[in-house]
XYZ file of C-alpha atoms in Angstrom:
171
model
C -0.503 10.680 93.485
C 3.313 11.635 92.689
C 4.465 12.068 88.908
C 6.160 8.584 89.565
C 3.289 6.138 90.467
C 1.595 7.889 88.239
C 3.105 7.476 85.386
C 3.362 3.372 86.220
C 0.000 3.157 86.816
C -0.351 5.031 83.716
C 2.128 2.205 81.631
C -0.227 -1.156 83.712
C -3.622 0.076 83.316
C -5.841 1.088 79.448
C -5.558 4.666 79.728
C -4.472 6.225 76.119
C -1.061 8.392 76.489
C -2.429 11.588 75.962
C -4.709 11.014 79.739
C -1.520 9.228 81.070
C 0.419 12.942 79.838
C -2.518 15.075 80.954
C -2.126 13.912 84.573
C 0.706 14.575 84.521
C 0.402 17.622 84.073
C -2.901 17.829 86.109
C -0.465 16.343 88.909
C 2.082 19.329 88.895
C 0.411 22.400 87.818
C 1.723 25.529 89.959
C -0.153 26.938 92.004
C -1.704 30.868 91.550
C 0.145 33.246 93.935
C -0.712 36.521 94.128
C 2.559 39.190 92.822
C 3.654 39.985 95.857
C 2.909 43.808 96.940
C 7.137 44.471 96.756
C 8.634 42.889 94.449
C 11.929 43.389 92.625
C 11.122 46.584 89.265
C 12.811 43.859 86.689
C 10.390 45.662 83.719
C 12.560 46.042 80.626
C 15.984 44.568 82.766
C 18.464 42.727 80.834
C 21.103 40.663 82.899
C 24.271 39.909 81.295
C 24.615 35.754 81.959
C 27.882 34.433 83.470
C 29.123 30.861 81.084
C 26.831 28.696 81.564
C 25.719 24.683 79.694
C 23.475 26.049 77.330
C 25.064 29.620 75.910
C 22.348 31.287 77.322
C 23.842 34.782 77.055
C 21.126 37.165 78.201
C 17.347 37.071 79.795
C 15.387 40.009 79.097
C 12.121 40.761 81.523
C 9.125 42.676 80.180
C 6.174 42.847 82.245
C 2.791 45.030 82.213
C 0.293 44.266 84.844
C -0.364 40.573 85.323
C 2.507 38.831 82.655
C 5.212 38.676 81.754
C 7.573 37.934 78.586
C 11.056 36.325 79.455
C 12.975 36.760 76.199
C 16.007 34.090 76.390
C 19.344 35.374 73.815
C 21.834 32.233 72.745
C 22.842 33.362 69.882
C 21.190 30.765 67.773
C 18.346 29.034 67.052
C 16.805 28.841 70.694
C 16.359 32.845 70.475
C 13.150 33.140 72.399
C 10.231 34.954 74.197
C 8.169 33.215 76.475
C 4.916 34.464 78.231
C 3.786 34.168 81.192
C 0.745 35.462 83.243
C 0.276 35.273 87.579
C -3.749 34.413 86.398
C -3.798 32.065 84.404
C -1.847 28.945 82.192
C -0.523 30.425 78.494
C -0.037 28.714 75.540
C 3.599 29.405 73.228
C 5.833 28.278 71.415
C 9.212 26.862 72.244
C 12.584 25.378 70.957
C 13.814 22.407 72.674
C 16.798 20.742 72.399
C 16.845 17.374 71.885
C 18.152 14.195 70.072
C 21.549 16.982 69.216
C 18.748 18.690 67.306
C 16.429 21.629 67.969
C 12.724 21.000 67.997
C 9.647 23.533 68.325
C 7.328 22.295 70.141
C 3.769 23.569 72.470
C 3.935 24.382 75.722
C 2.075 25.697 78.360
C 3.593 27.944 80.666
C 2.682 29.471 83.984
C 4.565 32.032 86.360
C 4.877 32.116 90.140
C 5.885 34.350 92.429
C 7.263 31.867 95.563
C 8.417 35.241 97.613
C 9.064 38.621 96.988
C 12.679 37.990 95.483
C 11.730 34.677 93.566
C 9.766 33.460 90.471
C 9.809 30.134 89.255
C 8.623 29.688 85.649
C 7.213 26.908 84.430
C 7.405 24.698 81.336
C 5.136 22.466 80.179
C 5.899 20.161 76.257
C 2.657 19.221 76.079
C 3.946 16.724 72.987
C 6.454 15.619 75.178
C 6.840 14.387 79.273
C 9.461 17.053 79.943
C 8.925 19.696 82.460
C 11.160 22.517 82.697
C 12.025 24.969 85.225
C 13.287 27.892 85.852
C 14.061 29.787 89.857
C 15.088 33.070 89.563
C 16.036 34.726 92.491
C 16.471 38.542 92.316
C 19.006 40.107 94.641
C 19.598 43.267 93.892
C 21.565 44.179 90.438
C 21.897 40.104 90.133
C 20.093 36.907 89.507
C 20.483 33.467 90.559
C 19.008 31.546 87.253
C 18.106 28.322 87.798
C 17.422 25.797 84.933
C 15.996 22.242 86.141
C 14.365 19.914 83.490
C 12.450 16.865 85.186
C 13.844 13.725 82.947
C 17.018 13.494 82.159
C 18.231 13.759 78.668
C 22.053 14.608 78.561
C 21.059 18.024 79.148
C 22.327 19.553 82.553
C 21.079 21.682 85.223
C 22.212 24.351 86.071
C 22.500 27.915 87.802
C 24.182 31.291 86.140
C 24.299 34.657 87.928
C 23.498 37.318 85.697
C 24.182 40.857 85.739
C 22.037 43.774 85.634
C 23.098 45.529 81.701
C 20.412 48.340 82.175
C 19.319 50.515 85.520
C 15.810 51.755 84.359
C 14.529 54.538 85.491
C 12.453 53.969 89.694
C 10.313 56.463 89.944
């Protein structure tokens, strides 16, 4: 059932609001995929982002076994470390910009490699209808960092280019 049909049916049935939200998340959960054998070496890599509508300045990746921490640097209260696991969902807190103010929100995060160069990170904001997807395409020393949101809140979707600031030894 598509998300749109699910939400419409929730409006006309006697389901509770939480039942509808969890049904939306359940229907949208990304499939767990194996980590590619030839994935890029991203641990401790810091990418300086070009100008973008959200003001994202840096994206830093910390990889340890099946877990990934994405450190996002905006230079304000939105700076955060987002935890991901390639084998299961994770719970975290994230700052969400809504109604011209910042709100700390509980999120459930998922990480999945789409292919050996494309990483998709999904965040479900539990107390809201919002789902954010970061699709990151690794291209040698550059990344395409794509931001998508499922609900328009005058928050623009964008793609930014990031350039590798540091090169780790690849021994």
